[in-house]
XYZ file of C-alpha atoms in Angstrom:
595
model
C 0.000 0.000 0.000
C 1.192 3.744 -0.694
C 1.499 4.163 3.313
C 3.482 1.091 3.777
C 5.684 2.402 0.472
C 6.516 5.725 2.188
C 6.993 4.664 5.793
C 9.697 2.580 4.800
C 11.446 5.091 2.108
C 11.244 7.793 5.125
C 13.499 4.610 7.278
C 15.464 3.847 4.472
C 16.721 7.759 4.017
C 16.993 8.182 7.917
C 19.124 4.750 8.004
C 20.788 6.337 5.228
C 21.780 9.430 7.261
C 22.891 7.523 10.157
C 24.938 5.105 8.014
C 26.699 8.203 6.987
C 27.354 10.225 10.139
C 28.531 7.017 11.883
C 30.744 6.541 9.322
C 32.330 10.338 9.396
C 32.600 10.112 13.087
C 34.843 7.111 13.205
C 36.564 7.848 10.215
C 37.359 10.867 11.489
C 38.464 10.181 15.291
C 40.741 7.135 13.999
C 42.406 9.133 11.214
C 43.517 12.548 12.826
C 41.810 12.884 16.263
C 44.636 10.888 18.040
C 42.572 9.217 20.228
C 43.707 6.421 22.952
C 42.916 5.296 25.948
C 39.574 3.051 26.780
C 37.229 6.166 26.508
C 38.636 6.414 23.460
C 38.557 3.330 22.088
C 34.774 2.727 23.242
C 33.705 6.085 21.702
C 34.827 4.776 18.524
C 33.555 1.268 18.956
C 30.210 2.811 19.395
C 30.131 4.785 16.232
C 31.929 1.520 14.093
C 28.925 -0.785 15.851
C 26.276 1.473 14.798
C 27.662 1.695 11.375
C 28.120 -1.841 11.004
C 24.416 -2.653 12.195
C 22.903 -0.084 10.286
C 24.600 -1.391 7.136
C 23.095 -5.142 8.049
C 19.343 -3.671 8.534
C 19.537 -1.658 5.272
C 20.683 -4.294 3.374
C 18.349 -7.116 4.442
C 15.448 -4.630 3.933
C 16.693 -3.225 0.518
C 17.563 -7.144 -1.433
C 13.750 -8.273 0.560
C 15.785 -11.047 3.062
C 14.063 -11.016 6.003
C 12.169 -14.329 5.897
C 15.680 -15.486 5.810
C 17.184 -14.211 8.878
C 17.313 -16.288 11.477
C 15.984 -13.676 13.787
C 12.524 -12.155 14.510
C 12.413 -8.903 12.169
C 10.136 -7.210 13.485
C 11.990 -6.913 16.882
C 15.716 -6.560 15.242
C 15.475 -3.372 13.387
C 14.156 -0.746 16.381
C 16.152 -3.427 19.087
C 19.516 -2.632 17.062
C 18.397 1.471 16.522
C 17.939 2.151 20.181
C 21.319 0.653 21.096
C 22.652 2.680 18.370
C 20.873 5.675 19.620
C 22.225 5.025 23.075
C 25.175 3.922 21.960
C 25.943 7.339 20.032
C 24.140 9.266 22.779
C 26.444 7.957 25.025
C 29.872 8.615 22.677
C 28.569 12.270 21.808
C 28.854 12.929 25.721
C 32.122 11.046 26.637
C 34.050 11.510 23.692
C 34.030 15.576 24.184
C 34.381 15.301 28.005
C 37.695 13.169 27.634
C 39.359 14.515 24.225
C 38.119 18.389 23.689
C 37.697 19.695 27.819
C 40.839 21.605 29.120
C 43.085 19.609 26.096
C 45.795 21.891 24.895
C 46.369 19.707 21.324
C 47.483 20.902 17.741
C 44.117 22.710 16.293
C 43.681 19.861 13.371
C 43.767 17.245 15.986
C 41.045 19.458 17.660
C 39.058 19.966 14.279
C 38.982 16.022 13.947
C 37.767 15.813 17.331
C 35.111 18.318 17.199
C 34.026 17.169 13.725
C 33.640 13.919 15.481
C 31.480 14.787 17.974
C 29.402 17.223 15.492
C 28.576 13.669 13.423
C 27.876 11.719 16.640
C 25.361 14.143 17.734
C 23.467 13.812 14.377
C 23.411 9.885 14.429
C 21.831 10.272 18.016
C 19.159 12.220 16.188
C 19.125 9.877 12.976
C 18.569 7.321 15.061
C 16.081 8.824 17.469
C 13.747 9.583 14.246
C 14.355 6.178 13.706
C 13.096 4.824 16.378
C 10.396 6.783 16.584
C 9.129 5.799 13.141
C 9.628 2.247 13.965
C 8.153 1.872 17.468
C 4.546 0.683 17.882
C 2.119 3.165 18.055
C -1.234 3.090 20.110
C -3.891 0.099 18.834
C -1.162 -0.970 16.639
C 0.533 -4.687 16.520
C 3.700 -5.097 16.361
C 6.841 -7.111 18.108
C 7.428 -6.751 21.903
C 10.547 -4.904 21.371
C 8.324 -1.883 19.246
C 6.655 -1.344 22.981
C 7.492 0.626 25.512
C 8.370 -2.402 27.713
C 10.809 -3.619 25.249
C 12.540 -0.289 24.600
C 12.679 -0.139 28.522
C 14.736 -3.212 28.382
C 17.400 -2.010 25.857
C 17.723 1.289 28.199
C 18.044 -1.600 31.599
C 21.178 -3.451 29.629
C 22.439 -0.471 28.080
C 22.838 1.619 31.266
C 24.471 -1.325 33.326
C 26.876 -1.510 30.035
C 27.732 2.179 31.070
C 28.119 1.150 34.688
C 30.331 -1.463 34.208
C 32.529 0.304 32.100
C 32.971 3.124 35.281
C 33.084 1.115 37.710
C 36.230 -1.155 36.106
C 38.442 1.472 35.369
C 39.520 2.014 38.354
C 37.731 -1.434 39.857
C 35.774 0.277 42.602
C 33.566 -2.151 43.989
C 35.906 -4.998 46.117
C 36.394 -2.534 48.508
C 33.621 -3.685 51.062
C 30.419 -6.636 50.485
C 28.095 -4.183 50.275
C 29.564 -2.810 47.084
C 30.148 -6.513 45.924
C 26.329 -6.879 46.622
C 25.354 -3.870 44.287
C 28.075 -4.876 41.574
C 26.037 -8.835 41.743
C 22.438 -6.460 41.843
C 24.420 -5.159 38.098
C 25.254 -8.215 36.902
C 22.107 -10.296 37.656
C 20.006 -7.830 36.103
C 22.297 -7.284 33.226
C 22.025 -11.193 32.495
C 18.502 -11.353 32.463
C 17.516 -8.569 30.802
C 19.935 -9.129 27.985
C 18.532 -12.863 27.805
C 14.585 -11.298 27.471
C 16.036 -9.151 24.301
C 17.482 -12.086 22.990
C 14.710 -14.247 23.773
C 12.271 -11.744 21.962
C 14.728 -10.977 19.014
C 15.114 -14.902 18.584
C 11.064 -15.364 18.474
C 11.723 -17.927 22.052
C 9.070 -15.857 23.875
C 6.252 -18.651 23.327
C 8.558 -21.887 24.264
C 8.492 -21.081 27.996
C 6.537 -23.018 30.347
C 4.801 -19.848 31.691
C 3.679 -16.675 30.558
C 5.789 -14.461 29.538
C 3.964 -11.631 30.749
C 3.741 -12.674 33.786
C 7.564 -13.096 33.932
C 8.258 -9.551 32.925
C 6.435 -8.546 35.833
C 7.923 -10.810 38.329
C 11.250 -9.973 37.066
C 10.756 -6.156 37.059
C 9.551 -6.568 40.776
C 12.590 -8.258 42.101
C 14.786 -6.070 39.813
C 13.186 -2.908 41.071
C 14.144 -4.260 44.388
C 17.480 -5.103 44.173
C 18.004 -1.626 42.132
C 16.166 0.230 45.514
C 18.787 -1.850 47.364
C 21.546 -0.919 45.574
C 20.843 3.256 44.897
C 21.384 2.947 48.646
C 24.135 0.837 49.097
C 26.549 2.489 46.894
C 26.605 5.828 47.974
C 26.594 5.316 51.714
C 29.987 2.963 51.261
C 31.287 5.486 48.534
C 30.519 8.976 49.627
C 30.221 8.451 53.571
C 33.910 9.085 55.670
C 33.015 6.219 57.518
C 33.596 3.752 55.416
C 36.983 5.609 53.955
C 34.685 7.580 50.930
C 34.837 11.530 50.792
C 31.545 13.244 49.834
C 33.486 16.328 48.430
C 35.488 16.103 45.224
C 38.859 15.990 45.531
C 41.355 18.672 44.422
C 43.409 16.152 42.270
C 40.346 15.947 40.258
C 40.130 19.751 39.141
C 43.999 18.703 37.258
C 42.168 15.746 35.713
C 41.540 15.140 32.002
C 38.307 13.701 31.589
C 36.525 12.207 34.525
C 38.169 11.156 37.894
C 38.030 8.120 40.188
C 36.071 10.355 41.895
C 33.751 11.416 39.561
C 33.034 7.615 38.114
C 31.855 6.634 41.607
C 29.618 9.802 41.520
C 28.530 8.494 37.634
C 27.710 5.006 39.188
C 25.679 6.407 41.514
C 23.558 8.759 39.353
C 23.192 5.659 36.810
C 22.380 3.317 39.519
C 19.602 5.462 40.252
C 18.651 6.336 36.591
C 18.203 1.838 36.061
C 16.137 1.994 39.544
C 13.696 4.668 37.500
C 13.548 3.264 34.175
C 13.191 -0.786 35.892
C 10.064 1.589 38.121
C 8.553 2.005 34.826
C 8.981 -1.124 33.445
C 7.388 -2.401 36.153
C 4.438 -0.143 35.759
C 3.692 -1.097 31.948
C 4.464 -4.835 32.608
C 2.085 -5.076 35.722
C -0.338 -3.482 33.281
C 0.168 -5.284 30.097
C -0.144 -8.579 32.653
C -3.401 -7.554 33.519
C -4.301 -6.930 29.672
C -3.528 -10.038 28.991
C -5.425 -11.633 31.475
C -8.726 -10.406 30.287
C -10.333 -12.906 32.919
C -9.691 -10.829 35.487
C -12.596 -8.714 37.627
C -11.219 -5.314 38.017
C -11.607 -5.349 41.750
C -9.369 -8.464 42.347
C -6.690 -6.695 39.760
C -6.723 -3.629 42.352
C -6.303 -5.920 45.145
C -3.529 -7.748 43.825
C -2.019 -4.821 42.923
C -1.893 -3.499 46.688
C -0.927 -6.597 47.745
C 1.713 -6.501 45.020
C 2.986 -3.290 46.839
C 3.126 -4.327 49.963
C 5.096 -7.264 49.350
C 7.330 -5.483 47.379
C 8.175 -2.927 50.148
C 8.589 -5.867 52.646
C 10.871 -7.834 50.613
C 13.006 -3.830 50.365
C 13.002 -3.792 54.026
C 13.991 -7.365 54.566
C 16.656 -7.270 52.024
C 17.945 -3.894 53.589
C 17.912 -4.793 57.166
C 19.687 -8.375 56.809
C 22.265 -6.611 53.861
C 23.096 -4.346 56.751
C 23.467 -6.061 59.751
C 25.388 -9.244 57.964
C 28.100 -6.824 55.981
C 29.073 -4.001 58.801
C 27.388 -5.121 61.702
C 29.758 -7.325 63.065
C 27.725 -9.774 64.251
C 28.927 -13.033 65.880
C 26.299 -14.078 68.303
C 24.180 -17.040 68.109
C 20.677 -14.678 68.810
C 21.880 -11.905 66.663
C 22.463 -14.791 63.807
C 18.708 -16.002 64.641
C 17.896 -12.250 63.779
C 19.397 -11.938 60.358
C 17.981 -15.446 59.782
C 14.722 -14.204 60.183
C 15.242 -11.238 58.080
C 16.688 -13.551 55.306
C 14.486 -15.944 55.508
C 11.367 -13.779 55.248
C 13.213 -11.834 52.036
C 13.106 -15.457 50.791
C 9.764 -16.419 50.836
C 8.176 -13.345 50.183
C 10.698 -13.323 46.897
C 8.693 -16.791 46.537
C 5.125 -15.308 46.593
C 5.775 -12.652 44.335
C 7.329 -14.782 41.549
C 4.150 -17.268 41.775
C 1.663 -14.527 41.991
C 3.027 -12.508 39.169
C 3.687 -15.573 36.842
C 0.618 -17.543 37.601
C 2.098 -20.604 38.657
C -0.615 -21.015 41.407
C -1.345 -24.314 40.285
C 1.894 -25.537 39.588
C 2.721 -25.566 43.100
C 2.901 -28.733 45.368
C 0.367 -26.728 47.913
C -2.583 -25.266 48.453
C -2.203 -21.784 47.692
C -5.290 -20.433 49.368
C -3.093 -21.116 52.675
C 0.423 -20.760 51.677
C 0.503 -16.794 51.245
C -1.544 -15.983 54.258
C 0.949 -18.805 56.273
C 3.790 -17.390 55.528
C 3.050 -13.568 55.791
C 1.955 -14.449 59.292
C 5.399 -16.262 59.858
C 7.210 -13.187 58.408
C 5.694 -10.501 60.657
C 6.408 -12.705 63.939
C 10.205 -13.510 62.271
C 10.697 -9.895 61.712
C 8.430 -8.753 65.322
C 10.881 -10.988 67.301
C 14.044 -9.934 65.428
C 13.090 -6.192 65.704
C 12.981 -7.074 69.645
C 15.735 -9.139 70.267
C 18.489 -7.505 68.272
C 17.318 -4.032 69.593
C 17.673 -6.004 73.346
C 20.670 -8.115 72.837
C 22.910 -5.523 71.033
C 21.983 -2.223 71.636
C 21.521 -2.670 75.314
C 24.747 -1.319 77.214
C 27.176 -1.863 73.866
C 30.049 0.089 73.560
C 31.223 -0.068 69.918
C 32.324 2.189 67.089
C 29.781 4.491 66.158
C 29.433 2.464 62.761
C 28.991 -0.428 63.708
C 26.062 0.912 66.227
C 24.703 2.611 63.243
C 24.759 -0.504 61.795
C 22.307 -2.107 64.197
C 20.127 0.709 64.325
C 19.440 1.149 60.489
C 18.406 -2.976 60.727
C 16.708 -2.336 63.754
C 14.882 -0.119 62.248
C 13.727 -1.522 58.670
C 13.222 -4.425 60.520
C 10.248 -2.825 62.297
C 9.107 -1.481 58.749
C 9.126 -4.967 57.743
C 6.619 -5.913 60.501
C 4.418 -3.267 59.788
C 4.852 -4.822 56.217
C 3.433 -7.689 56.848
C 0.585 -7.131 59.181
C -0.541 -5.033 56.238
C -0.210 -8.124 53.974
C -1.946 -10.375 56.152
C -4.665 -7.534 57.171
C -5.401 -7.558 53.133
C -5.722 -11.145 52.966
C -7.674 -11.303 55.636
C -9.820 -9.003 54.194
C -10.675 -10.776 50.923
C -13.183 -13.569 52.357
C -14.073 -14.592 48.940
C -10.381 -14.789 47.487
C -8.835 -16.215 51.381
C -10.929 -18.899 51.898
C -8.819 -21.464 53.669
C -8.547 -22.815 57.085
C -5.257 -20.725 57.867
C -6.966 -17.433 57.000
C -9.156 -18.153 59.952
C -8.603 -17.304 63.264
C -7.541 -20.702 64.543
C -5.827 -21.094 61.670
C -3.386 -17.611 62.552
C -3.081 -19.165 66.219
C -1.588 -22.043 65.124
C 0.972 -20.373 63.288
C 1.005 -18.277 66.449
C 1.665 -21.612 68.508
C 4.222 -22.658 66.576
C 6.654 -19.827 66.677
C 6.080 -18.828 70.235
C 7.673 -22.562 70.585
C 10.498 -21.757 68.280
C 11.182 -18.597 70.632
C 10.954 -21.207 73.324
C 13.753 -23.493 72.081
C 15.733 -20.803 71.401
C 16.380 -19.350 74.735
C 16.299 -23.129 76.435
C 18.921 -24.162 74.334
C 21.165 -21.512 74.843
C 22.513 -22.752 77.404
C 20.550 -25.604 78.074
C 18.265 -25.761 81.138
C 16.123 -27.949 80.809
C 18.127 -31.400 82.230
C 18.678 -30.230 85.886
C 15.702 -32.086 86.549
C 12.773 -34.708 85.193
C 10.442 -32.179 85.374
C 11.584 -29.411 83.401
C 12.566 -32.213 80.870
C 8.633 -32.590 81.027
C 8.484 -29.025 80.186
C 10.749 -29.518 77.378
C 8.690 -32.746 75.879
C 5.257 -30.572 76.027
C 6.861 -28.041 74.062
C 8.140 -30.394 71.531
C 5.293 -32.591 71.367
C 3.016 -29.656 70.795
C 5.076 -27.828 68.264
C 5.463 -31.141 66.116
C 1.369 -31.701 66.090
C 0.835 -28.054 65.427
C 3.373 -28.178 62.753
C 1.775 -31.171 61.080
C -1.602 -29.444 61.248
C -0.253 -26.717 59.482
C 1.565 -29.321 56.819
C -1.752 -30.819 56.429
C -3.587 -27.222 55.772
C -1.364 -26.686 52.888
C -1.485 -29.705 51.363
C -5.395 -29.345 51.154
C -6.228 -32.304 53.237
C -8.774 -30.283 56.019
C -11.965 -30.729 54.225
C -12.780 -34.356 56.390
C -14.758 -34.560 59.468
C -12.058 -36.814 60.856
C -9.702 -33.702 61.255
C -11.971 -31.589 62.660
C -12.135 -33.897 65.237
C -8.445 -35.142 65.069
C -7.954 -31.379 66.002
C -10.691 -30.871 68.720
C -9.197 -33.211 70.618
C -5.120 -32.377 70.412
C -6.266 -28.850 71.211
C -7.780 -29.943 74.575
C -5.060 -31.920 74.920
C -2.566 -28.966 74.384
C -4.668 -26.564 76.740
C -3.944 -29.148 79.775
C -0.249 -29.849 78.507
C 0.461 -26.307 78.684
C -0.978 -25.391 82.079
C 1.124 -28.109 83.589
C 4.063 -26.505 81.983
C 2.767 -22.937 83.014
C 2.968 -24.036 86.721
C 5.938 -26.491 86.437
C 8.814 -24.060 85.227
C 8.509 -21.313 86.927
C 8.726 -23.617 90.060
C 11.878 -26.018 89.103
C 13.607 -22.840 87.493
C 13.044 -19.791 90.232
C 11.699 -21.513 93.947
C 14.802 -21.902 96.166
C 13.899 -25.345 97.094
C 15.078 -26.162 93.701
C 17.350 -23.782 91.931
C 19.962 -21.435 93.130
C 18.959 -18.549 90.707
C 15.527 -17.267 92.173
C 16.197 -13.637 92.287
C 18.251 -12.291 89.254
C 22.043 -12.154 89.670
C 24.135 -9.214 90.322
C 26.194 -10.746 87.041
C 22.821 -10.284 84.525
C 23.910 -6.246 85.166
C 27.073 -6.800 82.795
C 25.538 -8.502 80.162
C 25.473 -7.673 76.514
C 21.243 -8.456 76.381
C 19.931 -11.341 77.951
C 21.467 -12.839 80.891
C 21.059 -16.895 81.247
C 18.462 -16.213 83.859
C 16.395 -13.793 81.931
C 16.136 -16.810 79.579
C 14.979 -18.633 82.008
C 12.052 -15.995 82.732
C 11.272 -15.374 79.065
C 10.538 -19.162 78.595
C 8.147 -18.677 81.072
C 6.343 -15.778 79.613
C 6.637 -17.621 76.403
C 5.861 -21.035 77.734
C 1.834 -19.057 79.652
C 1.795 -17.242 76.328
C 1.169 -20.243 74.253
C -0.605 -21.413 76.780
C -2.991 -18.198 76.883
C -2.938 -18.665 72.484
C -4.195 -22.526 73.406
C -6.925 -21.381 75.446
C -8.513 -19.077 72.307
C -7.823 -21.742 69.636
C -9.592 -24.310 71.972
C -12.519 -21.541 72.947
C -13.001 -20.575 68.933
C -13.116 -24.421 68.378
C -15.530 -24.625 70.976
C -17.697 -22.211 69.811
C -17.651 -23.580 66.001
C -18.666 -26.822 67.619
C -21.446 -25.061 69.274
C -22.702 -23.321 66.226
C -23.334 -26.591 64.416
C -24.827 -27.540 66.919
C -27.527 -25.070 67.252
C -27.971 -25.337 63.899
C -28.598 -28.901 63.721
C -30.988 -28.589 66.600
C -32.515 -25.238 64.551
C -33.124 -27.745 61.593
């Protein structure tokens, strides 16, 4: 058609033009601008690249080949002209910055140079016609990479090319793990992203097992949180003075040609930041084409999922933060400070978990019941991350004399731990609140105590093993055999709740009856260990020693009196899962009778 006839004769002169100024600029630069060093050399790579690829697309499209290219057409062309435009972008920046700022060279070396730059600044804008002829416009089909997603993913790889390049020369980030951590943030994203171009370019998009919608949006949700992670990281262990960085530039960069050590770190930073925005937005347009997509969908449970979406996403940035923290510059060595970043880790985990199966639709792919799992673990995460927020504030902020940046340390995880809690209780508040999308046992109240049961007896064998005190006498070791008998039931109620096995009468009663049993278990233990642990009759420790005052935390004997706060806790959390059974019991009751 005439349309199709003059859209691609406007492409073929623009290619043309671009073909051309590439060509000058390289030409130029490698014949009389004297140009060395690895700015240099990638300047001119750039320009050679985007010659050499523009040269491939116009002849393929020119001799009619492209049913014979073992690549997806539609996605090469604009996929090759936005590197090129970023690629030339990028040289018509450096190049002048290294090779025409405060150089004192022969005036044709300078002509070359500026000439060179002049013709790199017009490729950028050959190419950015280009690509705006070329992408997809509004209603219109066309290949992934014509979108705004898939331009979004040349920009991802193409600025963490740029990183890389400033951050090896000097190599800047072995200097402390937290640095190491946002170089592996780089490099992970790098991988992937580049392997969703080539996945698209090489037409692979509809082998996967899953859909690749749902994909993009997982993987723009974790990489927007490792990116968060990172735009924090790298300043704070670059620019702070306590961690041997200098927030002012030095003076032996004003002598500089071109850019200093100093002023790559500051480049990382800003383009660390700059990936963080433009994986933001990806996120945004994949989250909605993923919705598109899955025309099924009632709008309200898209707007749920999408808070929900949030929320988890901001818990699994506070997680990550507060365990990144504490693990690289806290220096901690403790057996309950290494419980603490294990919950913090192991909630970053899971939720990671969720996210991916939500956003990919893999629901029924998994082993479990899903209806349980989310609401299961988010309860577990806000009691991991409740305790951790209490008993690394306790153990190693209490009386600790340290350097100020290590305490700083502890505080910052202290306190994203506590945003992590209030994390969760959102997320399980949300769940909870969708009765006809959270209809399991667990989302129930008796469901949340027994997750409640079960940790308050993890807390329990954590402060009875360490030390142990529970053998000075049979009947604390009675104590210690109601706690694990109770946990291991509760634990294989929970087991059974997410494998879907709850809907029998036999388990209702099955559980009727080990609650009961629990309730009496309990009280015996409520009454025993306070007695065998504190009356004088039978320990020597019944007021607290003068030695607790120079402890780092908790003392053995404050152990002792936090099992048995824990141990009538649980006991107390019995009681209302046997009175809500109870009164479930009752109800059918009455209604039976009713009938």
């Amino acid at each position: 058609m005439p349309l199709v006839v003059l859209k691609s004769s406007r492409l073929m002169w623009v290619r043309l033009a671009a073909l051309l100024f590439t060509c000058v600029a390289f030409s130029v630069a490698a014949h009389g601008g004297n140009v060395s060093g690895g700015m240099g050399d990638w300047s001119i790579f750039c320009w050679a690249f985007s010659f050499a690829g523009t040269l491939l697309v116009l002849v393929v499209e020119v001799m009619g080949l492209q049913s014979r290219t073992p690549v997806s057409w539609t996605n090469f062309p604009i996929t090759f002209a936005c590197y090129a435009l970023l690629l030339c972008l990028s040289a018509s920046i450096i190049f002048p910055l290294y090779f025409l700022k405060g150089q004192t060279v022969h005036s044709e070396v300078r002509d070359h140079r500026i000439a060179s730059t002049v013709f790199s600044c017009l490729a950028t804008v050959a190419y950015f016609v280009e690509v705006s002829l070329t992408r997809a416009q509004p209603g219109e089909v066309a290949g992934y990479m014509a979108t705004v997603p898939g331009l979004l993913k040349v920009c991802e790889t193409f600025v963490a090319s740029v990183i890389f390049v400033f951050v090896s020369d000097p190599i800047s980030y072995d200097s402390h793990p937290g640095v190491k951590w946002c170089m592996a943030v780089y490099c992970i994203c790098f991988i992937i992203s580049a392997a969703i171009v080539v996945m698209c370019v090489g037409e692979c998009t509809g082998r996967l097992p899953f859909s690749f919608a749902r994909f993009l949006s997982a993987y723009a949700l974790l990489a927007v949180a490792m990116y968060l992670s990172a735009t924090i990281i790298w300043p704070i262990f670059k620019f702070d003075s306590r961690y041997s960085g200098s927030s002012s530039r030095p003076y032996a960069c004003q002598i500089n040609q071109g850019l200093c050590p100093w002023d790559k770190l500051v480049t990382v930073a800003v383009l660390t930041a700059l990936n963080f925005l433009i994986y933001l937005a990806d996120l945004a347009y994949s989250a909605r084409l993923s919705h598109q997509t899955d025309t099924h969908l009632m709008p309200l449970l898209v707007l749920k999922s999408t808070r929900l979406m949030w929320v988890r996403l901001a818990a699994l940035v506070f997680t990550c933060v507060a365990f990144s923290v504490a693990s690289s510059g806290g220096a901690v060595v403790d057996s309950i400070a290494s419980w603490s970043i294990f919950c913090w880790a192991f909630s970053f985990a899971g939720t990671l978990l969720v996210v991916v199966v939500e956003l990919m639709g893999l629901h029924s792919c998994t082993p479990v019941a899903w209806v349980d799992f989310p609401i299961i673990f988010a309860c577990y995460a806000l009691l991991l991350c409740l305790s951790a927020s209490i008993i690394f504030l306790l153990y190693l902020l209490k009386g600790q004399t340290v350097h100020s940046k290590v305490q700083d340390h502890w505080i910052a995880s202290t306190a994203f731990s506590c945003l992590a809690t209030v994390a969760y209780f959102v997320e399980v508040s949300l769940i909870r609140a969708q009765p006809d999308k959270a209809s399991g046992y667990m989302v129930t109240i008796p469901g949340l105590l027994k997750v409640c049961e079960i940790f308050v007896a993890n807390l329990i064998f954590v402060f009875i093993s360490d030390p142990v005190s529970y053998d000075s006498h049979s009947a604390l070791k009675w104590c210690m055999a109601v706690y694990c008998i109770c946990f291991i039931i509760s634990a294989g109620i929970i087991v059974r709740c997410i494998a879907g096995c709850t809907e029998c009468q036999p388990f209702r009663n099955i559980h009727s009856a080990y609650t009961l049993l629990a309730v009496t278990m309990y009280l015996s233990a409520t009454i025993i260990w306070p007695i065998f642990t504190f009356d004088s009759r039978y320990s020597e420790s019944s007021s607290r020693p003068a030695s607790c005052q120079y402890y780092h935390g908790l003392c053995p004997w404050d152990k002792l009196v936090a099992v048995a706060v824990l141990t009538t806790l649980n006991f107390l959390i019995y009681l209302a899962d046997l009175a809500f059974i109870a009164r479930q019991w009752w109800t059918d009751y009455t209604s039976q009778v009713h009938w």
